[in-house]
Backbone as CSV, one residue per row, in Angstrom:
resi,resn,N_x,N_y,N_z,CA_x,CA_y,CA_z,C_x,C_y,C_z
1,MET,3.294,-8.041,11.108,1.994,-7.401,11.004,2.151,-6.024,10.371
2,ILE,1.193,-5.607,9.624,1.232,-4.332,8.927,0.709,-3.231,9.836
3,ASP,1.475,-2.163,9.961,1.025,-0.980,10.685,0.203,-0.158,9.699
4,THR,-1.118,-0.286,9.770,-1.981,0.339,8.767,-1.922,1.857,8.812
5,ASP,-1.702,2.438,9.983,-1.586,3.895,10.059,-0.358,4.375,9.289
6,ARG,0.737,3.680,9.466,1.975,4.038,8.753,1.803,3.824,7.251
7,LEU,1.177,2.724,6.875,0.936,2.440,5.463,0.036,3.508,4.848
8,ASP,-0.998,3.907,5.568,-1.902,4.960,5.109,-1.132,6.266,4.888
9,GLU,-0.261,6.592,5.828,0.564,7.798,5.721,1.472,7.748,4.487
10,LEU,2.100,6.604,4.269,2.998,6.462,3.121,2.244,6.514,1.794
11,LEU,1.093,5.878,1.733,0.302,5.905,0.502,-0.153,7.322,0.177
12,THR,-0.509,8.084,1.200,-0.892,9.480,0.997,0.300,10.284,0.494
13,ARG,1.433,10.081,1.127,2.655,10.797,0.741,3.068,10.480,-0.698
14,LEU,2.871,9.238,-1.108,3.211,8.822,-2.468,2.105,9.133,-3.480
15,ARG,1.031,9.726,-2.981,-0.130,10.089,-3.810,-0.797,8.867,-4.439
16,LEU,-0.812,7.789,-3.679,-1.497,6.562,-4.099,-2.832,6.486,-3.362
17,THR,-3.649,7.516,-3.571,-4.885,7.642,-2.803,-5.914,6.577,-3.153
18,ALA,-5.916,6.087,-4.385,-6.878,5.039,-4.748,-6.604,3.778,-3.942
19,ILE,-5.343,3.416,-3.810,-4.983,2.245,-3.001,-5.301,2.516,-1.536
20,ARG,-4.966,3.721,-1.068,-5.243,4.087,0.324,-6.733,3.955,0.628
21,ASP,-7.578,4.421,-0.288,-9.020,4.372,-0.080,-9.563,2.945,-0.092
22,GLN,-8.872,2.028,-0.753,-9.311,0.637,-0.848,-8.580,-0.275,0.126
23,LEU,-7.737,0.284,0.976,-6.840,-0.509,1.811,-7.572,-1.517,2.694
24,ASP,-8.634,-1.095,3.371,-9.347,-2.017,4.258,-9.894,-3.220,3.498
25,SER,-10.512,-2.966,2.347,-11.067,-4.088,1.584,-9.959,-4.962,1.002
26,LEU,-8.838,-4.359,0.599,-7.712,-5.151,0.097,-7.130,-6.043,1.188
27,LEU,-7.008,-5.510,2.399,-6.491,-6.307,3.512,-7.449,-7.443,3.862
28,ASP,-8.755,-7.158,3.849,-9.750,-8.204,4.116,-9.689,-9.296,3.052
29,GLU,-9.624,-8.878,1.797,-9.548,-9.831,0.680,-8.291,-10.690,0.787
30,ALA,-7.184,-10.063,1.106,-5.924,-10.798,1.245,-6.018,-11.817,2.372
31,GLY,-6.629,-11.430,3.468,-6.774,-12.346,4.598,-7.650,-13.542,4.261
32,ARG,-8.759,-13.288,3.578,-9.664,-14.381,3.200,-8.994,-15.343,2.229
33,ALA,-8.203,-14.813,1.318,-7.557,-15.645,0.301,-6.185,-16.140,0.746
34,GLN,-5.818,-15.817,1.977,-4.513,-16.196,2.537,-3.376,-15.715,1.641
35,MET,-3.481,-14.453,1.228,-2.455,-13.827,0.401,-1.780,-12.722,1.208
36,THR,-0.599,-12.341,0.776,0.041,-11.172,1.361,-0.599,-9.932,0.739
37,LEU,-0.363,-8.790,1.354,-0.883,-7.545,0.784,-0.316,-7.330,-0.614
38,ARG,0.939,-7.650,-0.801,1.571,-7.510,-2.123,0.822,-8.344,-3.158
39,GLU,0.506,-9.586,-2.819,-0.217,-10.456,-3.753,-1.607,-9.903,-4.043
40,ALA,-2.279,-9.384,-3.024,-3.617,-8.823,-3.216,-3.569,-7.594,-4.115
41,LEU,-2.553,-6.748,-3.938,-2.409,-5.569,-4.789,-2.150,-5.965,-6.238
42,LEU,-1.302,-6.954,-6.438,-1.025,-7.427,-7.796,-2.263,-8.047,-8.429
43,ASP,-2.994,-8.826,-7.646,-4.213,-9.458,-8.132,-5.233,-8.396,-8.533
44,ASP,-5.364,-7.362,-7.710,-6.292,-6.267,-7.988,-5.860,-5.501,-9.235
45,ASP,-4.570,-5.297,-9.403,-4.040,-4.574,-10.560,-4.265,-5.363,-11.849
46,VAL,-4.068,-6.659,-11.798,-4.267,-7.509,-12.974,-5.745,-7.541,-13.355
47,ALA,-6.629,-7.541,-12.366,-8.060,-7.592,-12.629,-8.570,-6.292,-13.255
48,ALA,-7.872,-5.199,-13.035,-8.322,-3.883,-13.538,-8.052,-3.683,-14.993
């Protein structure tokens, strides 16, 4: 399971604020599509 607080902290530290701000919707999308967070991030990146 993903510790979202820790992930939020790391994304802030890495200055990946756009991903941090979209994290809840990305996690929801990944869950609905039965994808991992990594797959959802890649899918979102390809769509952009």
